[in-house]
PDB file of C-alpha atoms in Angstrom:
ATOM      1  CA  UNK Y  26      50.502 196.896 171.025  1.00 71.00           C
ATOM      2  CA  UNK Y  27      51.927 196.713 167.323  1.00 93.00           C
ATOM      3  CA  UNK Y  28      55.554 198.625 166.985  1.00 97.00           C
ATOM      4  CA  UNK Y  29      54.808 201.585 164.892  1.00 97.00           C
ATOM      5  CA  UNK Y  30      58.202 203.180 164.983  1.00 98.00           C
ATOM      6  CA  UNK Y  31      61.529 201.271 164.994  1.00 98.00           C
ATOM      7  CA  UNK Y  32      65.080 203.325 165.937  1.00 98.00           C
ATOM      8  CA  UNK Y  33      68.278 201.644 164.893  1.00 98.00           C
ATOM      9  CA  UNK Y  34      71.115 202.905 166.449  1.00 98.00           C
ATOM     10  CA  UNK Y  35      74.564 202.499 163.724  1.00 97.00           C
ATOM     11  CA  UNK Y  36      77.662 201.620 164.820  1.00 96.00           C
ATOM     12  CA  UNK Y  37      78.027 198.063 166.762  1.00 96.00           C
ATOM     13  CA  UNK Y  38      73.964 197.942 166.174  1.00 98.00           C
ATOM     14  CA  UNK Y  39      72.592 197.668 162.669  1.00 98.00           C
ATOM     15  CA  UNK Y  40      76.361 197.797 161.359  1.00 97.00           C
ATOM     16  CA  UNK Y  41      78.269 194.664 161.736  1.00 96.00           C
ATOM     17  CA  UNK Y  42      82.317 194.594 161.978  1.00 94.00           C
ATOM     18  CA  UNK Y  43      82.835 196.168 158.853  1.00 93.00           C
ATOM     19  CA  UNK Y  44      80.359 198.839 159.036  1.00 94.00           C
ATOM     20  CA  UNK Y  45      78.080 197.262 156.779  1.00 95.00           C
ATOM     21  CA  UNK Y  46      74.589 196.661 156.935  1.00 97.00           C
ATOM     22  CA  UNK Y  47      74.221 192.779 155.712  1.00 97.00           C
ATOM     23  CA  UNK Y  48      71.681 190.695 153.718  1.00 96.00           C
ATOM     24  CA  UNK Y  49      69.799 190.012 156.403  1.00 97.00           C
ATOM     25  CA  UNK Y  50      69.140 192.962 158.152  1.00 97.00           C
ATOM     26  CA  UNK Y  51      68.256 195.074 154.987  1.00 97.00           C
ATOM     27  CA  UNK Y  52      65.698 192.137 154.394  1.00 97.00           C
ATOM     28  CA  UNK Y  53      64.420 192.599 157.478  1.00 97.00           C
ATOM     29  CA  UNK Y  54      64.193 196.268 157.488  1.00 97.00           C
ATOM     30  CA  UNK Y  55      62.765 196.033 154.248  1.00 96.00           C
ATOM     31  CA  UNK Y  56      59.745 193.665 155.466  1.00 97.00           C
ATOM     32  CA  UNK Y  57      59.492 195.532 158.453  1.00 97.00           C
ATOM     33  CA  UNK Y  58      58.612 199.095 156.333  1.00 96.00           C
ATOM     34  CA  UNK Y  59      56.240 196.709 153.811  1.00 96.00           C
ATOM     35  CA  UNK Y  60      54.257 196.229 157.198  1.00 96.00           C
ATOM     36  CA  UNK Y  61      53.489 200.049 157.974  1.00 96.00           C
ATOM     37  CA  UNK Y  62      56.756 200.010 160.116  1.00 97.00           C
ATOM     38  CA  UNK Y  63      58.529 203.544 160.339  1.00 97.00           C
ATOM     39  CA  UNK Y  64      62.297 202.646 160.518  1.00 97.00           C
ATOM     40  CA  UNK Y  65      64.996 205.724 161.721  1.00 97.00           C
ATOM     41  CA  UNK Y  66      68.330 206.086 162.059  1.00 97.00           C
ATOM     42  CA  UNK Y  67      69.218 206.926 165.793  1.00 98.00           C
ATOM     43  CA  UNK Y  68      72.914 207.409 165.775  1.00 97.00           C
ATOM     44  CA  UNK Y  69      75.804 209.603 167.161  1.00 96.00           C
ATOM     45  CA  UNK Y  70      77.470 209.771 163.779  1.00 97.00           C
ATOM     46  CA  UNK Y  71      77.134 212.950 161.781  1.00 97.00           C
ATOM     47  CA  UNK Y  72      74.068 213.595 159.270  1.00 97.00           C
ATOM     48  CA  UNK Y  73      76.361 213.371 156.137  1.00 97.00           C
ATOM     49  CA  UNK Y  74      78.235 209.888 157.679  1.00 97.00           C
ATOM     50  CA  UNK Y  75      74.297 208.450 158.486  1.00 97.00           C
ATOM     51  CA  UNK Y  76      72.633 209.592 155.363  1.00 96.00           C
ATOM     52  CA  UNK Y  77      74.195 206.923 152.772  1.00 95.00           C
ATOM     53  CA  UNK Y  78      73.208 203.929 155.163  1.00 95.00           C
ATOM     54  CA  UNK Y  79      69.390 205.812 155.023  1.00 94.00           C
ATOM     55  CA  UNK Y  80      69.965 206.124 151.567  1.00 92.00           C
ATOM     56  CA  UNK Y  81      70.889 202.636 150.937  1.00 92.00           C
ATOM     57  CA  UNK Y  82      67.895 201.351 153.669  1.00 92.00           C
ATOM     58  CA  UNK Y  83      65.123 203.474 151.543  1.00 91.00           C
ATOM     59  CA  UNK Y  84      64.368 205.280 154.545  1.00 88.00           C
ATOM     60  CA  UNK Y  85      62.646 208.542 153.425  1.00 88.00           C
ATOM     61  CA  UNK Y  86      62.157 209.844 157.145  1.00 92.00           C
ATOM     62  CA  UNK Y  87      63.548 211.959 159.523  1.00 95.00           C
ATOM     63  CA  UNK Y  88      67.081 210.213 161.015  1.00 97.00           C
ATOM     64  CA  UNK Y  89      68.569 211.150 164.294  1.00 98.00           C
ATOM     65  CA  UNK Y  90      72.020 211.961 164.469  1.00 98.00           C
ATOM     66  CA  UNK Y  91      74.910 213.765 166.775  1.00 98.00           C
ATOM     67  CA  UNK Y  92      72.760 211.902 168.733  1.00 97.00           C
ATOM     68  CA  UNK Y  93      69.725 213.911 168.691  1.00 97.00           C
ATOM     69  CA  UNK Y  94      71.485 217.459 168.173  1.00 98.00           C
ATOM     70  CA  UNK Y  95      69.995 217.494 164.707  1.00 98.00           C
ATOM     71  CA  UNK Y  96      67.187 215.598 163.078  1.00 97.00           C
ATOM     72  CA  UNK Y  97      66.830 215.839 159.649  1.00 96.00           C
ATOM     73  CA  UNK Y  98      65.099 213.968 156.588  1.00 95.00           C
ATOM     74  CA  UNK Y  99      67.182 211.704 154.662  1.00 93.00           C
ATOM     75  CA  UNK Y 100      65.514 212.331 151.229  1.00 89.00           C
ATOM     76  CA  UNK Y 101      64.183 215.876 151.576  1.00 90.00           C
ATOM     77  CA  UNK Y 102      67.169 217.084 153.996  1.00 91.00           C
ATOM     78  CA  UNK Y 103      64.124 219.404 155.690  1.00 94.00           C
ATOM     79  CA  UNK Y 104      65.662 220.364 159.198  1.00 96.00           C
ATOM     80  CA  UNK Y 105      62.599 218.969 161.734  1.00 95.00           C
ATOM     81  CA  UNK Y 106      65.128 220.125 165.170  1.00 96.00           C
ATOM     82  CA  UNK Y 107      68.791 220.961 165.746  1.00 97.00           C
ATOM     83  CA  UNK Y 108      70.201 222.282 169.122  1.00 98.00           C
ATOM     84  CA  UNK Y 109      74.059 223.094 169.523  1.00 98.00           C
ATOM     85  CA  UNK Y 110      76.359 223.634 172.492  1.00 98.00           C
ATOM     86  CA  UNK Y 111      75.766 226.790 174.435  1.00 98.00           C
ATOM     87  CA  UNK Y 112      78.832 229.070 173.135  1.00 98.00           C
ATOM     88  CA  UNK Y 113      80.055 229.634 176.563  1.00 98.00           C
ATOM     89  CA  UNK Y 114      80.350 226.423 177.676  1.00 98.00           C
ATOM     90  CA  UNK Y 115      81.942 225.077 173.917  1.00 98.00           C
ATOM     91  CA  UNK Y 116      84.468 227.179 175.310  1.00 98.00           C
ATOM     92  CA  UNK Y 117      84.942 226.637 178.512  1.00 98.00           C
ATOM     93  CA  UNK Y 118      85.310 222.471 177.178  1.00 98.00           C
ATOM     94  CA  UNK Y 119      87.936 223.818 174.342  1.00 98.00           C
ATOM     95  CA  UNK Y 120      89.982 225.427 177.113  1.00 98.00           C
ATOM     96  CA  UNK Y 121      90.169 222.547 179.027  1.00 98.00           C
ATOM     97  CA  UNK Y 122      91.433 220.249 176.315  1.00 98.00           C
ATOM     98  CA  UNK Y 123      93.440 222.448 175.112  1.00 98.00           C
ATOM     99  CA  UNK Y 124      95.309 222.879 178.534  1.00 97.00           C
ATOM    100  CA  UNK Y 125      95.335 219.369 179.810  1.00 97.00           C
ATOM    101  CA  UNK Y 126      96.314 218.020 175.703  1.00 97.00           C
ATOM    102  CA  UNK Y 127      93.555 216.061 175.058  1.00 98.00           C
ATOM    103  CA  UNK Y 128      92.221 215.228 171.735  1.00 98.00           C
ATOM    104  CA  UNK Y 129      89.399 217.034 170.848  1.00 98.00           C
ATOM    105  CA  UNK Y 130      86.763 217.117 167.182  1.00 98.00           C
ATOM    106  CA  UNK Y 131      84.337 219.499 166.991  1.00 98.00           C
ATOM    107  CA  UNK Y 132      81.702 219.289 164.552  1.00 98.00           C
ATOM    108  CA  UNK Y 133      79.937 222.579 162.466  1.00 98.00           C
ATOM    109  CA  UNK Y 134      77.818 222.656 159.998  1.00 96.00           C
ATOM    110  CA  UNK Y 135      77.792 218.939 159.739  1.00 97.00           C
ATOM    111  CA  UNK Y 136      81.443 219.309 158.903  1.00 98.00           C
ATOM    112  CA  UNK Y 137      84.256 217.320 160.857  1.00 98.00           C
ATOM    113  CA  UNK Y 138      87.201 220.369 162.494  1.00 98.00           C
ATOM    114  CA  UNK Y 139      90.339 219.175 164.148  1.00 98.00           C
ATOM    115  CA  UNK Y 140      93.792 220.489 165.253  1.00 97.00           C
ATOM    116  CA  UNK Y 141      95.581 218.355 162.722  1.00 97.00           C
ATOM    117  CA  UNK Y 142      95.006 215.347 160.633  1.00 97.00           C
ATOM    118  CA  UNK Y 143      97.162 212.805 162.414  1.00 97.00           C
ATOM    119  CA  UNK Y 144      96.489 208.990 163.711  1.00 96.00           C
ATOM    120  CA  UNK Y 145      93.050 209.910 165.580  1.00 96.00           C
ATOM    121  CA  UNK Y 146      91.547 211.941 162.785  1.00 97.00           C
ATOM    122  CA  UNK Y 147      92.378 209.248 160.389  1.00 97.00           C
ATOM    123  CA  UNK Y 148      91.096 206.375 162.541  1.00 94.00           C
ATOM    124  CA  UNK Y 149      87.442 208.548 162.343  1.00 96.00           C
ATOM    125  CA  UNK Y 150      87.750 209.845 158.950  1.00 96.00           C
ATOM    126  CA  UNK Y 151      88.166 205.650 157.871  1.00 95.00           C
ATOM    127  CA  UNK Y 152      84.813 204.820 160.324  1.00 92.00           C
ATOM    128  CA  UNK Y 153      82.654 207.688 159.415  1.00 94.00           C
ATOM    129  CA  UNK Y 154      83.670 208.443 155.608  1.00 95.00           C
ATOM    130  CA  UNK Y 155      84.144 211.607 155.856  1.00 97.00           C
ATOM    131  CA  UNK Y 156      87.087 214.436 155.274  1.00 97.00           C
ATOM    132  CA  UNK Y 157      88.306 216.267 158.390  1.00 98.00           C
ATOM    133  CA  UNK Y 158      89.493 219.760 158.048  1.00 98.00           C
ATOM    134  CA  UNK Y 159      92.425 220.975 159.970  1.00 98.00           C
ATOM    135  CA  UNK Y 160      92.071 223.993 161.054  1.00 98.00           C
ATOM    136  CA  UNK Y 161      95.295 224.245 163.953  1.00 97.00           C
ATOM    137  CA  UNK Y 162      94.750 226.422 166.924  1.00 97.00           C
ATOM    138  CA  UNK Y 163      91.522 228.050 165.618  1.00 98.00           C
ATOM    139  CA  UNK Y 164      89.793 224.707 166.867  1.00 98.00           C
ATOM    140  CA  UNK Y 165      89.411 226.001 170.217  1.00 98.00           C
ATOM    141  CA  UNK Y 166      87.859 228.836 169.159  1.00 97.00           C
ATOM    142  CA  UNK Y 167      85.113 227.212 167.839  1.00 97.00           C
ATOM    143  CA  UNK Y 168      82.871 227.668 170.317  1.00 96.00           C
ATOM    144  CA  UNK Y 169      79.596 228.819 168.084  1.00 97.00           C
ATOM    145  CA  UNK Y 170      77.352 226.563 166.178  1.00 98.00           C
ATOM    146  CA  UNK Y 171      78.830 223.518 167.586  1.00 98.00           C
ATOM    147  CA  UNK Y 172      76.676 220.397 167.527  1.00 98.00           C
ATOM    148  CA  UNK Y 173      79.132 217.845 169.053  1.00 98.00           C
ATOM    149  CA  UNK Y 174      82.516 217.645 170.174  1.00 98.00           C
ATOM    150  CA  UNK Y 175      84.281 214.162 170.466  1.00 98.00           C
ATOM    151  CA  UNK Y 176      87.147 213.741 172.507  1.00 98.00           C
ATOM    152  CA  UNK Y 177      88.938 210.404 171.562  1.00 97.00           C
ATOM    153  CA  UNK Y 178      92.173 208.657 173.998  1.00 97.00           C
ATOM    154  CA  UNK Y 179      92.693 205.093 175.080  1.00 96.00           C
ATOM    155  CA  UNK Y 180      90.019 203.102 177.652  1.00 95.00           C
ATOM    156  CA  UNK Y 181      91.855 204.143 180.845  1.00 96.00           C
ATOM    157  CA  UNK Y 182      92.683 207.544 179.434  1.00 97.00           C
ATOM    158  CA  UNK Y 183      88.829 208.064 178.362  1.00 96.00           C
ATOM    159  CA  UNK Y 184      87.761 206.441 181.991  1.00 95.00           C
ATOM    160  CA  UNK Y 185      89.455 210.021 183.518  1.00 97.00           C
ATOM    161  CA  UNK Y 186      88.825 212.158 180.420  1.00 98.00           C
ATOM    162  CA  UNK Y 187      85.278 211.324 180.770  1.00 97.00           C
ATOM    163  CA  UNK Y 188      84.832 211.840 184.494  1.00 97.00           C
ATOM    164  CA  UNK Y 189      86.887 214.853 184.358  1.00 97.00           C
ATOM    165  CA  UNK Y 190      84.251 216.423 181.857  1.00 98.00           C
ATOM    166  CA  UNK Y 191      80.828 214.492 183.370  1.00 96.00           C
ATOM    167  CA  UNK Y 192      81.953 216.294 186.709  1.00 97.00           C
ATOM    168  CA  UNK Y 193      82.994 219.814 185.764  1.00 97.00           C
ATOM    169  CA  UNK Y 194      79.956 219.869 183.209  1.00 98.00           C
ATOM    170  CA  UNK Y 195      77.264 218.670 185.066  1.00 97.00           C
ATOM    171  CA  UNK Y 196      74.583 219.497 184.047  1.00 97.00           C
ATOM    172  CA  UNK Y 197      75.783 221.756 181.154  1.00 98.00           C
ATOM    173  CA  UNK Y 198      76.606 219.276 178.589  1.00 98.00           C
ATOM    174  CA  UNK Y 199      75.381 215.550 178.079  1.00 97.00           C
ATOM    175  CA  UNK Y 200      78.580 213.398 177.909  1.00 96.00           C
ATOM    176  CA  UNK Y 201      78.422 209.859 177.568  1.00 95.00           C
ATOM    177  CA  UNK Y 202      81.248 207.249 176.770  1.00 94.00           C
ATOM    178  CA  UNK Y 203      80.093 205.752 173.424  1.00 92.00           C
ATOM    179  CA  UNK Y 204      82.525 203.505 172.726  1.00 89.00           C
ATOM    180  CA  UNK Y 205      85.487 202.431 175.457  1.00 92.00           C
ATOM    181  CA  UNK Y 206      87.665 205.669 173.301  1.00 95.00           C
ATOM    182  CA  UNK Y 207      84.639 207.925 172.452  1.00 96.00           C
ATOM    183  CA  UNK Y 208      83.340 210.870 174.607  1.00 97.00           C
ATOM    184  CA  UNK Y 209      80.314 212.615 173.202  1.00 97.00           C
ATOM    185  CA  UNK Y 210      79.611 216.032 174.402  1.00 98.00           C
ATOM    186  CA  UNK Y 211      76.045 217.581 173.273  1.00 98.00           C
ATOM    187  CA  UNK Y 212      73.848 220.264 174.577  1.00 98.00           C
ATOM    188  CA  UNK Y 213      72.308 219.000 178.514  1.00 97.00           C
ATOM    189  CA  UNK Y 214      68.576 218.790 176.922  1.00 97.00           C
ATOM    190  CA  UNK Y 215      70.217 216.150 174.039  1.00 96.00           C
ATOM    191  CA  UNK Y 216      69.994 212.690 173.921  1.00 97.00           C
ATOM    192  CA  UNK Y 217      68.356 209.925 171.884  1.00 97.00           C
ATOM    193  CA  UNK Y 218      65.401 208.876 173.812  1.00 97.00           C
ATOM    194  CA  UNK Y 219      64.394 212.805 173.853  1.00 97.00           C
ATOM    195  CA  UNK Y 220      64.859 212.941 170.265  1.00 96.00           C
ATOM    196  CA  UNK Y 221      62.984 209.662 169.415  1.00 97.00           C
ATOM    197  CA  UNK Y 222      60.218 211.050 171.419  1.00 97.00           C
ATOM    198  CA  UNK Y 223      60.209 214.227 169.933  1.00 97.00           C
ATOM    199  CA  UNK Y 224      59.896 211.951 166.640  1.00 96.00           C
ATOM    200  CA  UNK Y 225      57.209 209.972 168.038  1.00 97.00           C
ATOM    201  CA  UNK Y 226      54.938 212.980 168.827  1.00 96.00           C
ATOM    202  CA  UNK Y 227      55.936 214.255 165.241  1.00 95.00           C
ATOM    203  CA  UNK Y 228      54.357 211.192 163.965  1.00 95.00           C
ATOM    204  CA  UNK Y 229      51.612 210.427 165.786  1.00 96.00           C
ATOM    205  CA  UNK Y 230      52.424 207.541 167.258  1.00 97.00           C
ATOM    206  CA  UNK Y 231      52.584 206.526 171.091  1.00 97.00           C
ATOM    207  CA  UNK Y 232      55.557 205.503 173.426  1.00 97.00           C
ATOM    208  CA  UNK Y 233      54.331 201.881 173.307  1.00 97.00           C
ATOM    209  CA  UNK Y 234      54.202 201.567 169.579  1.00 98.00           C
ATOM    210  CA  UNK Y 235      58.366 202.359 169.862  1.00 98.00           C
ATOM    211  CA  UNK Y 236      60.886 199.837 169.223  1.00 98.00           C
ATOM    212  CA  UNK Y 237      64.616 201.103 169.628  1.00 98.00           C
ATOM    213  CA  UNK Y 238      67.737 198.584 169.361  1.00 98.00           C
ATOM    214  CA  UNK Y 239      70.731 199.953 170.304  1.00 98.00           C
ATOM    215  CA  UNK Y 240      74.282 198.795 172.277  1.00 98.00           C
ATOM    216  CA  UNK Y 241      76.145 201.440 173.941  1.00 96.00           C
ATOM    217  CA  UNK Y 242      75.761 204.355 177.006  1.00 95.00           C
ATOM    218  CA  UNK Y 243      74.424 206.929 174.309  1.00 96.00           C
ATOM    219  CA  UNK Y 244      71.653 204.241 173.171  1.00 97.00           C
ATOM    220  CA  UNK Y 245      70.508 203.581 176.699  1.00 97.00           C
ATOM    221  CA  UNK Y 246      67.866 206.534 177.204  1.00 97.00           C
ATOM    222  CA  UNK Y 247      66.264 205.258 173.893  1.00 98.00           C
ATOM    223  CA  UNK Y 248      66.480 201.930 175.324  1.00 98.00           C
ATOM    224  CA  UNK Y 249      64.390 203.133 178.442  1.00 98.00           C
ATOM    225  CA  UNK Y 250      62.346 205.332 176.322  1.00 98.00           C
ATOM    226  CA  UNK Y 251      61.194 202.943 174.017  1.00 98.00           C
ATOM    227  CA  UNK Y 252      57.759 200.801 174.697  1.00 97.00           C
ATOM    228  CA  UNK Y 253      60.292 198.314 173.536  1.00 98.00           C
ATOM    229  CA  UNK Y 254      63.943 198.692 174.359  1.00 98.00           C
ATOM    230  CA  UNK Y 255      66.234 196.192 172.987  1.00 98.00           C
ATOM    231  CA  UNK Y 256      69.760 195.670 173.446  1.00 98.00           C
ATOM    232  CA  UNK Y 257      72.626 194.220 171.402  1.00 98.00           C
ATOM    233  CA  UNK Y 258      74.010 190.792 172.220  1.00 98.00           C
ATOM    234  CA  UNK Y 259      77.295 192.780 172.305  1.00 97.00           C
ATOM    235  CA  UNK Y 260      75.624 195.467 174.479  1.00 97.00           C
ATOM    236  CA  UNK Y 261      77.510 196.960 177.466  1.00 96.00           C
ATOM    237  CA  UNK Y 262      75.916 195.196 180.461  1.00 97.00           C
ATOM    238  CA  UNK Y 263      74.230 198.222 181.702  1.00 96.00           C
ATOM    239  CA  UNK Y 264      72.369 199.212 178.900  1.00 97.00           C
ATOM    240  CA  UNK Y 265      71.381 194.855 178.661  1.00 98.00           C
ATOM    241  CA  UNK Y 266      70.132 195.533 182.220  1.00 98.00           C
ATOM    242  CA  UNK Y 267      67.927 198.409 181.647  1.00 97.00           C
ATOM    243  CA  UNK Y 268      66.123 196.891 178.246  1.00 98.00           C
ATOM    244  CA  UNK Y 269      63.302 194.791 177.734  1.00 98.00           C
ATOM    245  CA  UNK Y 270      65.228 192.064 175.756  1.00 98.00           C
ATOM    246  CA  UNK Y 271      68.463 191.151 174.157  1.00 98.00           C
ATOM    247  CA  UNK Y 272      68.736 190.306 170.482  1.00 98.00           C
ATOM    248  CA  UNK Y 273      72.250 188.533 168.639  1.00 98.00           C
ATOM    249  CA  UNK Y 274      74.978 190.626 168.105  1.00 98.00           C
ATOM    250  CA  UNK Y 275      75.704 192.761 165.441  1.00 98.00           C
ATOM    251  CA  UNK Y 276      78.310 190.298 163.891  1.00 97.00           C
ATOM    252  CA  UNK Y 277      75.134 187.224 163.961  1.00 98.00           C
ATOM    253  CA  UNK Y 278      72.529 189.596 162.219  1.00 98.00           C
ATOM    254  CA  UNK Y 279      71.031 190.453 165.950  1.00 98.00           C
ATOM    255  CA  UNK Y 280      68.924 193.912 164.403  1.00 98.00           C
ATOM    256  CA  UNK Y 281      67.391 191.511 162.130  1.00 98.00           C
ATOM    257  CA  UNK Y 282      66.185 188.629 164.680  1.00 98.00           C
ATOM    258  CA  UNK Y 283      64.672 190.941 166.588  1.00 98.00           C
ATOM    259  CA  UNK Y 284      62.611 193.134 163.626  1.00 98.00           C
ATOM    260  CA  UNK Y 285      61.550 188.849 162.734  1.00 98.00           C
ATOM    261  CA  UNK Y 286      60.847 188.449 166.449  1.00 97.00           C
ATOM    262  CA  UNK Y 287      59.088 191.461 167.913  1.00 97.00           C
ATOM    263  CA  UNK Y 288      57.828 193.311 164.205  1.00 97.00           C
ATOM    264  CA  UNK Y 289      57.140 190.231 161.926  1.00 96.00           C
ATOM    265  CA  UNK Y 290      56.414 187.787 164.514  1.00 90.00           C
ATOM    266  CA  UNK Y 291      57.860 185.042 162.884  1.00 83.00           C
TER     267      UNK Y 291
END
């Protein structure tokens, strides 16, 4: 069955080391919507730090970002879905990284809040392009409106940050490990392949017209939901395990060979 509907997953996927989207891939893309192709943004980034890659892509659809929390159109900026943290359990998170002096964003609004602007905030302010806003203390009262929180520490800090929260939220937030240092916490019913079928349905079109490329743990239900789940050449292993193919890497233009391979059949 012809791919109706392509998600493109950001960082490590469609962007290559230096979070830009190159020749190739934009020709691709471009070819790809010339052919009756629907191409989306699937990412964990915020709307405002997706929207200028959409932007730049000619994209005028919906794009999913804070990983499915909010979907929203790139040209129109109509609100199609948006689900945030239940207060109680924002809380309940704050509390504990607060106590055990963890780093901890939390994101509002589609604005970026943190304790203080120091090493971590910059590292993310540099990725995503976007200002943080200190707020101090008052962070960890933000506990209303939230649609993600990202905790960020070194690999082996993040392996027992991010078991630590997976066990003692179970069930009451969705919390995968992004990248080695990212933990994403969302609302339980949130994830990408939820949101890409919620798209899907929006449009008309059937699981097996899907295509979704992706890389990391917060890709992988896309992966699985897609009629065609692709991974990254550069993809953890699980998430290489549990698609249909494997494309190049991000660095060698992989989005592209596979929108030639699977869209363009060329």
């Amino acid at each position: 069955m012809a791919i109706k509907l392509l998600a493109l997953d950001l960082d490590d996927t469609l962007l290559d080391k230096s979070s830009t989207v190159s020749p190739r891939c934009r020709e691709a893309i471009k070819k790809a919507v010339e052919k009756g192709v629907t191409v989306t943004v699937a990412t964990g980034r915020m709307y405002c730090s997706a929207l200028p890659f959409a932007r730049q892509l000619e994209i005028d659809v919906p794009i999913i970002t804070y990983n499915g929390a909010l979907i929203k159109s790139a040209f129109s900026g109509e609100t199609l879905f948006q689900q945030t943290l239940d207060p109680v359990v924002a809380s309940e998170v704050l509390n504990l990284f607060r106590e055990q002096g963890w780093y901890i964003q939390v994101y509002v609004g589609d604005q970026l809040y943190v304790d203080e602007i120091n090493d971590k905030a910059r590292i993310y302010e540099n990725l995503a392009k976007v200002k943080a806003i200190p707020v101090g203390q008052e962070l960890y009262s933000m506990s209303d409106g939230v649609l993600k929180m990202l905790a960020m520490a070194d690999k082996d800090e993040m392996a027992v940050i991010g078991k630590v929260v997976q066990q003692a939220f179970e069930g009451r937030v969705f919390a995968p490990i992004s990248r080695p240092t990212y933990l994403e916490i969302v609302h339980p019913s949130i994830n990408k392949g939820i949101s890409l079928d919620f798209l899907a349905n929006k449009l008309g079109i059937t699981r097996n017209e899907v295509m979704a490329i992706g890389d990391s743990n917060n890709d992988l239900d896309m992966i699985q939901y897609a009629g065609l789940g692709v991974a990254m050449g550069n993809a953890l292993p699980n998430v290489k395990a549990a698609a249909d193919a494997v494309t190049l890497g991000n660095d060698e233009d992989g989005v592209a060979e596979a929108i030639y391979k699977y869209i363009l059949n060329v």
